[in-house]
Coordinates of C-alpha atoms in Angstrom, one line a residue:
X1 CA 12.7 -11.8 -20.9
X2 CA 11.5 -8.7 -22.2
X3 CA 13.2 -6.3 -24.0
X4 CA 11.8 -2.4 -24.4
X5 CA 13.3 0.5 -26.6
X6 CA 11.4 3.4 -25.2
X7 CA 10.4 5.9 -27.4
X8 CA 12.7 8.8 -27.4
X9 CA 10.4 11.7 -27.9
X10 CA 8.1 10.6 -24.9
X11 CA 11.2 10.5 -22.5
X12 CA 13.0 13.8 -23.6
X13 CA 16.2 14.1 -21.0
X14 CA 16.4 17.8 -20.8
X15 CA 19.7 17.8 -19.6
X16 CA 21.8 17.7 -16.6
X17 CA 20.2 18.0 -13.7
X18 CA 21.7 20.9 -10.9
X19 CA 22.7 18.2 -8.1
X20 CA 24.8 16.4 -10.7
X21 CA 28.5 16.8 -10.0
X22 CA 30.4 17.5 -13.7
X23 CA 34.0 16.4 -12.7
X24 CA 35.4 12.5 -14.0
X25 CA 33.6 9.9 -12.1
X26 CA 34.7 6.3 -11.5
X27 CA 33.2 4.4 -14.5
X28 CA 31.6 0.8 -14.1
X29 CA 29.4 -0.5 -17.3
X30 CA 27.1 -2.4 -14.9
X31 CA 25.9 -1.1 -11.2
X32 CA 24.0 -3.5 -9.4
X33 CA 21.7 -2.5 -6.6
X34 CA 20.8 -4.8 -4.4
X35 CA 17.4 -3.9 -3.1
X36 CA 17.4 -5.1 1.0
X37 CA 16.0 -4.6 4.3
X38 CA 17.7 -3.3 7.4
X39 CA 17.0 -6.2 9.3
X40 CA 18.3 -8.6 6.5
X41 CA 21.7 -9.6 7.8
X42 CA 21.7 -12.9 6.9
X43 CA 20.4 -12.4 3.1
X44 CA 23.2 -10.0 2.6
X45 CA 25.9 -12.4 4.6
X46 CA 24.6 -15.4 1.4
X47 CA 25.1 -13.2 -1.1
X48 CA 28.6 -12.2 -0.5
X49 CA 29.4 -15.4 0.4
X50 CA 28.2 -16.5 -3.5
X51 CA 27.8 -14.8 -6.3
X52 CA 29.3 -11.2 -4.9
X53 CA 32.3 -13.4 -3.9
X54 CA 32.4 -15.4 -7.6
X55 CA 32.6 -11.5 -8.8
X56 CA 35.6 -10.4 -6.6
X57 CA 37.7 -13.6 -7.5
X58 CA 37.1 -12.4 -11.5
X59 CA 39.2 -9.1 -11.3
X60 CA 38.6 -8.5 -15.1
X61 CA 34.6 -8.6 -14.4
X62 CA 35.0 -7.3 -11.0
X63 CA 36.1 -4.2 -12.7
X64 CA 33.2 -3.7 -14.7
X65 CA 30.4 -4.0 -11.9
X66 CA 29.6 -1.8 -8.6
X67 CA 27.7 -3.7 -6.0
X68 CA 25.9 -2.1 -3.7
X69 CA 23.1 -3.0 -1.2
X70 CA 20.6 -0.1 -0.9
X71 CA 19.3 0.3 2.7
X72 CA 16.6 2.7 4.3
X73 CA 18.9 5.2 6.7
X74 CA 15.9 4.9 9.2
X75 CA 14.2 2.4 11.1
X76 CA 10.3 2.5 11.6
X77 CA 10.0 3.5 15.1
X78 CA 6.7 1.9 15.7
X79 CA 6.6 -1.9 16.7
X80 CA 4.6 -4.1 14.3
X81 CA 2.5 -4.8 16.5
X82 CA 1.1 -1.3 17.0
X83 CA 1.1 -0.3 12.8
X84 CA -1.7 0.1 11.1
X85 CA -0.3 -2.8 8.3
X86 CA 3.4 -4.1 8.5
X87 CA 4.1 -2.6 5.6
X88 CA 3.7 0.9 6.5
X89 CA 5.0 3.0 9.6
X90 CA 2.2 4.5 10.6
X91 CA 0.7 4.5 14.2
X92 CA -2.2 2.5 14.5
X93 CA -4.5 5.0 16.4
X94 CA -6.9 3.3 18.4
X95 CA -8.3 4.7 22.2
X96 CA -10.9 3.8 24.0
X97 CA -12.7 0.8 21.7
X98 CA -16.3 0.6 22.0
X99 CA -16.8 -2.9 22.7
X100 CA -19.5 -5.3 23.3
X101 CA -22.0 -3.4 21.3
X102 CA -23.1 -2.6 18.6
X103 CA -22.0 0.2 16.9
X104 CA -24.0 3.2 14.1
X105 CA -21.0 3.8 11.5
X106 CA -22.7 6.6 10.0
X107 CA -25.3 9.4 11.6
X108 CA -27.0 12.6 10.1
X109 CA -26.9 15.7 12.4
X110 CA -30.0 16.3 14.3
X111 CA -30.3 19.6 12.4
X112 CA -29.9 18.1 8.7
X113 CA -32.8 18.0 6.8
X114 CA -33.1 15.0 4.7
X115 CA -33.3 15.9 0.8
X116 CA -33.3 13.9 -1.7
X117 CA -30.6 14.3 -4.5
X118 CA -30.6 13.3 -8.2
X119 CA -27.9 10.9 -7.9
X120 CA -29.4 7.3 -8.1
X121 CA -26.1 5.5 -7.5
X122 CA -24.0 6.8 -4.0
X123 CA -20.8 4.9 -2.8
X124 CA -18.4 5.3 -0.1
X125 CA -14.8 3.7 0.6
X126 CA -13.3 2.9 3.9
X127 CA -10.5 0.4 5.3
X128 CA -10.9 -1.9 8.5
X129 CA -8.0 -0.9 11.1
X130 CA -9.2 -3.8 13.5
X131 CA -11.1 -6.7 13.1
X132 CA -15.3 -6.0 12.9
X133 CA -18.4 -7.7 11.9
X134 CA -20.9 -5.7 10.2
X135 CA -24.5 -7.0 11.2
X136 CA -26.5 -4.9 9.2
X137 CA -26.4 -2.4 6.2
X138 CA -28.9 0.8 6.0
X139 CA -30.8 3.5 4.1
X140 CA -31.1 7.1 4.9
X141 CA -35.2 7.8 4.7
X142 CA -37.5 10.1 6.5
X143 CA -40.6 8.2 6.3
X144 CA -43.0 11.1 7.6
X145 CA -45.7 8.8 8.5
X146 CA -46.4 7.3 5.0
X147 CA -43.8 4.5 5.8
X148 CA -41.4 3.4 3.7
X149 CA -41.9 4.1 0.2
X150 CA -38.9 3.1 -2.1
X151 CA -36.9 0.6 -3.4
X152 CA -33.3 0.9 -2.9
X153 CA -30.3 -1.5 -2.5
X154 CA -27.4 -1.6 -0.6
X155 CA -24.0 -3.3 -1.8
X156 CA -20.9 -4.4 0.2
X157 CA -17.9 -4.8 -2.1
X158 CA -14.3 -5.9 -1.5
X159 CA -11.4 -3.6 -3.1
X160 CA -11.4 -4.6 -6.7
X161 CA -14.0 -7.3 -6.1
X162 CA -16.9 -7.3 -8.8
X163 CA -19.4 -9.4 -6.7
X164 CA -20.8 -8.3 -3.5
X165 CA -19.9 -10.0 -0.2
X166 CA -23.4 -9.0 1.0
X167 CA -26.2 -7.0 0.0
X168 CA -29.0 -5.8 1.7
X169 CA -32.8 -4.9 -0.6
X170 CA -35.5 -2.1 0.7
X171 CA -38.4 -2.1 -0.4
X172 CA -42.1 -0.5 0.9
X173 CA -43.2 -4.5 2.2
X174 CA -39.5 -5.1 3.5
X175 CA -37.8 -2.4 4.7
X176 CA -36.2 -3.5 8.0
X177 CA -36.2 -1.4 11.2
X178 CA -35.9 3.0 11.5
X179 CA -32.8 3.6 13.9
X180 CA -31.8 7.0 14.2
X181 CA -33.6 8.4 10.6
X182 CA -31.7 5.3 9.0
X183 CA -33.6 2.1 7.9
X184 CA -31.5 -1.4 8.6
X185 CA -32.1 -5.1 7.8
X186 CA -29.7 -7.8 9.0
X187 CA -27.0 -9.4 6.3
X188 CA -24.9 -12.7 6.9
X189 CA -22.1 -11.8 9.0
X190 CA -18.6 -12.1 8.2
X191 CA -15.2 -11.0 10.1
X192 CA -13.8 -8.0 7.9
X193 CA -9.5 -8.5 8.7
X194 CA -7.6 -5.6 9.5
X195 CA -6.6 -4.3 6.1
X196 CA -9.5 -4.9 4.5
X197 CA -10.6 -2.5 2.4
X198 CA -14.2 -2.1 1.0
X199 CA -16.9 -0.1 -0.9
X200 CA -20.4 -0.1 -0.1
X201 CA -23.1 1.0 -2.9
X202 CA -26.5 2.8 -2.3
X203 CA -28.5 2.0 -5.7
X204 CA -32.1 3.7 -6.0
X205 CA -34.1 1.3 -8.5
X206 CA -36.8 4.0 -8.5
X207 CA -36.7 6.9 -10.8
X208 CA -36.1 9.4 -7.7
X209 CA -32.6 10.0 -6.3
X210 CA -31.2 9.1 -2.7
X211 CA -30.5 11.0 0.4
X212 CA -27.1 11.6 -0.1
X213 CA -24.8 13.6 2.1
X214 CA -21.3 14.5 1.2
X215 CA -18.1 12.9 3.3
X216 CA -17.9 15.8 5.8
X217 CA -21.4 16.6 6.9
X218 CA -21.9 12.9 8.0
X219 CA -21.0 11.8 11.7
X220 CA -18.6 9.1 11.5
X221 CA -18.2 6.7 14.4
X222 CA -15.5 5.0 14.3
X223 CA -15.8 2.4 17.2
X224 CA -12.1 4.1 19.0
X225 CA -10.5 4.4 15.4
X226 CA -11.0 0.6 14.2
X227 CA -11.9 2.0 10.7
X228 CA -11.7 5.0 8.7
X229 CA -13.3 6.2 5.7
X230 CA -11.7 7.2 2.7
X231 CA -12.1 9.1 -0.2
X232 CA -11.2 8.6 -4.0
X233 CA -7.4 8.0 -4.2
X234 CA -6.7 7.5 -0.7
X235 CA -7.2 3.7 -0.3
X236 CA -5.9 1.0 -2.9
X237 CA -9.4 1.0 -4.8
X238 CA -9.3 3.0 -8.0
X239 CA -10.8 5.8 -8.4
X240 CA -12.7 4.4 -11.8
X241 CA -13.5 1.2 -10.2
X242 CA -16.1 3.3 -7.5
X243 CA -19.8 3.2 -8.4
X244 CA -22.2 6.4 -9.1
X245 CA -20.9 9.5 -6.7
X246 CA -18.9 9.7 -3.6
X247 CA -20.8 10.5 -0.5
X248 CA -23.1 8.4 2.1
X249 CA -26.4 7.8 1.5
X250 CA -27.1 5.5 4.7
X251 CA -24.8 3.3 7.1
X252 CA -23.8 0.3 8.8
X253 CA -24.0 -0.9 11.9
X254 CA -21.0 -3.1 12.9
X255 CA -19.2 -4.4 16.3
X256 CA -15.5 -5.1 17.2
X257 CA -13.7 -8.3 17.3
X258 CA -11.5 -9.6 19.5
X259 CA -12.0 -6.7 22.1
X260 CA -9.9 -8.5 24.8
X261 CA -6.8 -9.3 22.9
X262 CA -6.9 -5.4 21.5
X263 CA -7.2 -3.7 25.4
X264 CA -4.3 -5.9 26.1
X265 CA -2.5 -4.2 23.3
X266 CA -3.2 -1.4 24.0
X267 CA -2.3 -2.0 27.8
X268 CA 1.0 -3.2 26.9
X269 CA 2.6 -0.3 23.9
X270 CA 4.2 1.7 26.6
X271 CA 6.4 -1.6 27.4
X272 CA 6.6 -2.5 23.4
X273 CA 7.7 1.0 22.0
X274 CA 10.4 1.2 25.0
X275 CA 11.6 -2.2 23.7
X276 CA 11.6 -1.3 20.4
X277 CA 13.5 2.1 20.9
X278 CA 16.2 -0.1 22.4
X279 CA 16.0 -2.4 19.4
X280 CA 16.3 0.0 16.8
X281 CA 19.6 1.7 18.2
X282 CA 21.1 -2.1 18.4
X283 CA 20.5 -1.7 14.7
X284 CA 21.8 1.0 13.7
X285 CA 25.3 0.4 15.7
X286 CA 25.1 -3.3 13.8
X287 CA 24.7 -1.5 10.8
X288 CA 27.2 1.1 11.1
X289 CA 29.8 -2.0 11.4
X290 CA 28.1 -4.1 8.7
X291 CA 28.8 -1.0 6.0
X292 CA 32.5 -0.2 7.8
X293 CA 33.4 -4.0 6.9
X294 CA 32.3 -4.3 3.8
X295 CA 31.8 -1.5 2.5
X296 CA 28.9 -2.1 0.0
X297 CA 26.3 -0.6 1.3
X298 CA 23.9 2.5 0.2
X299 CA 22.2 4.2 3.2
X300 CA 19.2 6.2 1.4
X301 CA 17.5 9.0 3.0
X302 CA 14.3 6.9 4.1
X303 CA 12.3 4.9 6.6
X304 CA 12.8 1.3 6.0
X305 CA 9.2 0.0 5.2
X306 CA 7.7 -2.1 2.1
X307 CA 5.6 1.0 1.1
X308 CA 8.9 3.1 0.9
X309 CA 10.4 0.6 -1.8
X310 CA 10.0 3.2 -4.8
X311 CA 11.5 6.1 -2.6
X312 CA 14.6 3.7 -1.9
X313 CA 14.7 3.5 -5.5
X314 CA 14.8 6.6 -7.1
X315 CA 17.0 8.3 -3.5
X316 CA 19.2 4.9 -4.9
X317 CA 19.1 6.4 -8.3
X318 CA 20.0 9.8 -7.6
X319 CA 23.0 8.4 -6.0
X320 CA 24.5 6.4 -8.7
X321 CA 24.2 9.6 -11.2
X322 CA 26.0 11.7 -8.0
X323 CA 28.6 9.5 -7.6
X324 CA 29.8 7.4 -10.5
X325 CA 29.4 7.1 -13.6
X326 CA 27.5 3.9 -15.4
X327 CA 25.8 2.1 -18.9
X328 CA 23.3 0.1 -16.9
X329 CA 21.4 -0.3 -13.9
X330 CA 20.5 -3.6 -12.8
X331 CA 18.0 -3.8 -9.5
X332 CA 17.7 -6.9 -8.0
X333 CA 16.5 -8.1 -4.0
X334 CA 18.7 -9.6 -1.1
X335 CA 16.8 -13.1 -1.9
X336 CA 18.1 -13.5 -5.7
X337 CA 21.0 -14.9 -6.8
X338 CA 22.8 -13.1 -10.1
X339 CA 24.7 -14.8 -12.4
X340 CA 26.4 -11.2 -13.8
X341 CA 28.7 -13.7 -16.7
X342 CA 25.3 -14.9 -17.8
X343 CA 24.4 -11.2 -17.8
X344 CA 26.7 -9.7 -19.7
X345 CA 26.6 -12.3 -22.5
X346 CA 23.0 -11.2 -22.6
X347 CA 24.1 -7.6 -23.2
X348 CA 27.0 -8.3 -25.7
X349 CA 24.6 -10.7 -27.3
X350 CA 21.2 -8.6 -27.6
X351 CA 23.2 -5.3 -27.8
X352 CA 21.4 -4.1 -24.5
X353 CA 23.9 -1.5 -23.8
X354 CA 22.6 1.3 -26.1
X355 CA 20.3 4.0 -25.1
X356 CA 16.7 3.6 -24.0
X357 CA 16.8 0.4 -23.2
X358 CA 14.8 -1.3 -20.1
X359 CA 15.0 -5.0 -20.1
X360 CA 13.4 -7.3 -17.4
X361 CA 10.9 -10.0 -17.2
X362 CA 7.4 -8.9 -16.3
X363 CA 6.0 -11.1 -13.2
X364 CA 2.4 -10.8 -12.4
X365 CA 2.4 -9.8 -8.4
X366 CA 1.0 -12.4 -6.4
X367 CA -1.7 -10.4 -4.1
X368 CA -3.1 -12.3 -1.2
X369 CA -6.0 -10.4 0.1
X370 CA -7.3 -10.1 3.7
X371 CA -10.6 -12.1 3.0
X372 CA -13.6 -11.5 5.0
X373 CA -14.5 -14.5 7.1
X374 CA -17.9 -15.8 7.6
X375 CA -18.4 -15.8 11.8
X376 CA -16.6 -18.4 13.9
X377 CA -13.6 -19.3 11.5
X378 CA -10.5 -18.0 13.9
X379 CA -8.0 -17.5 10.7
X380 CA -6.7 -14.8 8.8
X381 CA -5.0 -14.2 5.6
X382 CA -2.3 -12.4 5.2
X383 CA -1.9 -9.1 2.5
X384 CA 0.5 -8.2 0.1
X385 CA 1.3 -5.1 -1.5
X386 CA 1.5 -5.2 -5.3
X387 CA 3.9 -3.9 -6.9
X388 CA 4.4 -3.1 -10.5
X389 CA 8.2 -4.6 -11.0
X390 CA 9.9 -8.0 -11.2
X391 CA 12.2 -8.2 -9.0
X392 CA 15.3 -8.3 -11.6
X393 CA 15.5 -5.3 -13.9
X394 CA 17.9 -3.5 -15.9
X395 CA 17.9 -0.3 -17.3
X396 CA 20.3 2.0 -18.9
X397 CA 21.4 5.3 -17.4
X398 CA 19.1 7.8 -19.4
X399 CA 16.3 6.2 -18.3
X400 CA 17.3 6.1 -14.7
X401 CA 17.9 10.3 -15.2
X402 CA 14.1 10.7 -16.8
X403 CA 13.0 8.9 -13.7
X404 CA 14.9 11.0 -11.4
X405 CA 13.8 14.1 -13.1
X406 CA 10.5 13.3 -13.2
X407 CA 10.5 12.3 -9.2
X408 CA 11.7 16.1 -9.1
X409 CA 8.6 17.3 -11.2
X410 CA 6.3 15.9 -10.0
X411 CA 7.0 14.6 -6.4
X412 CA 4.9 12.2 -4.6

C-alpha cells in the first residue's frame, strides 16, 4: 500500500467551482465507484450478490458508504470488427486496398527539387491499420550521374523499442536499386500487426545532411488507408523518445496481408453495422431496467470504450461533488472484490481520512505489444493500453475537486 500527502501549495483548491450546488447534500464518509463496462452484466450481477450485499445486511456501515457503478451513457456504434483497435471507437477507414503488389509508402512530387538539409538525423512515426510486410527500406538521392555517393542508414524501430527490428546501410559500393528518385535494398521481412506502431530513422554517417522533406510536402500512399503516419504526440511514442527531426528523408516499400479476409470485411459492414445498430438499442433498453432495479448505477456523459476510462472518471467525479457530499473516493473495477470493514480499519488505523490524502497500491501495467512477426508465422498478439492507475484507489474529496478543476482548465 502506498500512502501520499500531497503537497498543499502545488494543489491550491481555489474554491467552489460554479456547477457545484451549495444546499445540504446527503453525506456518506466513503463513495465507492465501481468502474464497469456496459456490456458487463454479469460482473455487476457477482458483486451485488457478495460484497455489495455483505454491505446492505450491515445497516450501521451501509450508512457510511454510496455504491455506485459508473457506466458510459453511450455505446460505440461501430462493431469491433470494423474499429481501428477495440479499444477505441473510431472507424477503421479502409477503401479500395491495393493488393497483390507492392506498394511506394512515400514519394517526392515530380516538381521538388531535392536539397540537401543540415539535419543528419531525420525520423518519422506512423501506425499499421492492417496487417503489412515491409520488403524494403529507402533513401531519398539524386544521383545526377556520379552514382551513389554517401553513406546513410536507415532504422526501423518499434514504439518504445531501443533496438531496431531491421535496418537497411547505403553506401557508394552498396546502395541497392533507384525507384522513383529513392534508393532501396531488401530487409528480412516481418508481418507488422494492426496496431503496431513504429519509427523509422534516416542517419547520415557523412558530415553532409539528408534530403529531408517535411510531413506535408511528401506523397503518402497509404495502400486504401492500411497505415497512417503520425506526427509528434499523436501516436503512443513519446515525443522525446523520436530521433534527430521529424520529417521524411526516404521511404518504404511495403505490401498488404491477408487481402482476401480484408475485402470480405469490407464486403460484409453494411450487414455488421445494421446488426450492431440493433444490438446497441437491446442494450440500452437492458440497461435502462438494470439501473430502474437497482438503482446503483452512474450513467456518465460518454462513449463506452477503454480509451474513454479517464473521461468516465472525472464526468464520475463531477458527479459525486454535484450530488452528495463525501470524505473519500474509492475507485475500484466490476472484477474486484472489496472488503469495505477491512477498509475502514485501514482509515481509522492510518488516519486516511484527513485532507490530501491519495492512498492506493501502485501496479506496474502489464502491456502486451503487437509484435511484428517474421513471414509465415499465422499468430498475433494481442495489445493493451497502459494505464497509469491500479485498479483500487482512494482518494479524499479535495483532491477529486483539483482534478475536476483542472479537467476544466485545461481540457483534453
Amino acid at each position: 500500500d502506498y500512502v501520499c500527502t500531497v503537497n498543499r501549495c502545488y494543489f491550491k483548491f481555489l474554491g467552489p467551482l460554479p456547477f457545484f450546488p451549495q444546499w445540504k447534500l446527503k453525506h456518506y464518509d466513503v463513495i465507492v465507484g465501481v468502474l464497469s463496462a456496459r456490456h458487463n452484466h454479469e460482473l455487476r450481477s457477482v458483486i451485488r450478490n457478495t460484497w455489495f450485499k455483505h454491505l446492505k445486511l450491515r445497516p450501521a456501515l451501509s450508512q457510511r458508504v454510496l455504491v455506485k457503478f459508473i457506466i458510459g451513457a453511450h455505446g460505440c456504434d461501430v462493431p469491433v470488427e470494423d474499429r481501428e483497435d477495440p479499444y477505441s471507437c473510431k472507424l477503421l477507414n479502409i477503401s479500395n486496398p491495393v493488393l497483390n503488389q507492392e506498394i511506394e509508402a512515400f514519394s517526392l512530387p515530380e516538381d521538388t527539387t531535392s536539397l540537401l538539409s543540415e539535419d543528419r538525423i531525420v525520423s518519422v512515426n506512423f501506425r499499421v491499420l492492417y496487417p503489412i510486410v515491409i520488403t524494403s527500406l529507402g533513401v531519398f538521392y539524386e544521383a545526377d550521374g556520379a552514382g551513389f555517393q554517401r553513406n546513410i542508414t536507415v532504422k526501423l524501430y518499434q514504439a518504445e523499442q531501443e533496438e531496431a527490428l531491421f535496418s537497411a546501410r547505403f553506401s557508394p559500393p552498396s546502395c541497392g536499386v533507384q525507384v522513383n528518385r529513392v534508393w532501396y535494398k531488401p530487409v528480412e521481412q516481418f508481418i507488422l500487426p494492426e496496431s503496431f506502431e513504429g519509427t523509422i530513422v534516416w542517419e547520415s554517417q557523412d558530415l553532409q545532411g539528408l534530403v529531408s522533406r517535411n510531413l506535408h510536402k511528401v506523397m503518402v500512399n497509404d495502400g486504401g488507408g492500411v497505415l497512417r503516419v503520425t506526427a509528434a504526440g499523436e501516436g503512443s511514442l513519446p515525443h522525446e523518445f523520436t530521433e534527430g527531426v521529424e520529417g521524411i528523408s526516404g521511404g518504404f516499400i511495403y505490401t498488404i496481408q491477408e487481402g482476401d479476409a480484408l475485402l470480405k470485411n469490407l464486403h460484409t459492414r453494411p450487414e455488421r453495422f445494421e446488426s450492431h445498430l440493433k444490438n446497441l438499442e437491446e442494450e440500452d433498453t437492458l440497461l435502462k431496467e438494470e439501473s430502474r432495479i437497482y438503482d446503483d448505477i452512474v450513467f456518465v456523459d460518454v462513449v463506452d470504450t477503454y480509451r474513454n476510462v479517464p473521461a468516465k472518471l472525472l464526468n464520475f467525479y463531477r458527479w459525486t461533488v454535484e450530488s452528495t457530499s463525501f470524505d473519500l473516493l474509492l475507485k475500484t473495477d466490476d472484477d474486484c472484490y472489496i472488503d469495505l470493514e477491512a477498509v475502514f480499519n485501514r482509515i481509522m488505523h492510518k488516519k486516511l481520512d484527513r485532507p490530501n490524502i491519495w492512498w492506493g497500491k501502485f501496479v506496474l501495467a502489464v502491456e502486451t505489444p503487437n509484435c511484428p512477426l517474421p513471414m509465415g508465422y499465422s499468430f498475433q498478439l494481442p495489445t493493451t493500453e497502459s494505464l497509469q492507475c491500479s485498479s483500487e484507489y482512494c482518494q479524499c474529496k479535495n483532491i477529486v475537486n483539483v482534478e475536476i478543476e483542472l479537467a476544466i482548465r485545461h481540457p483534453p
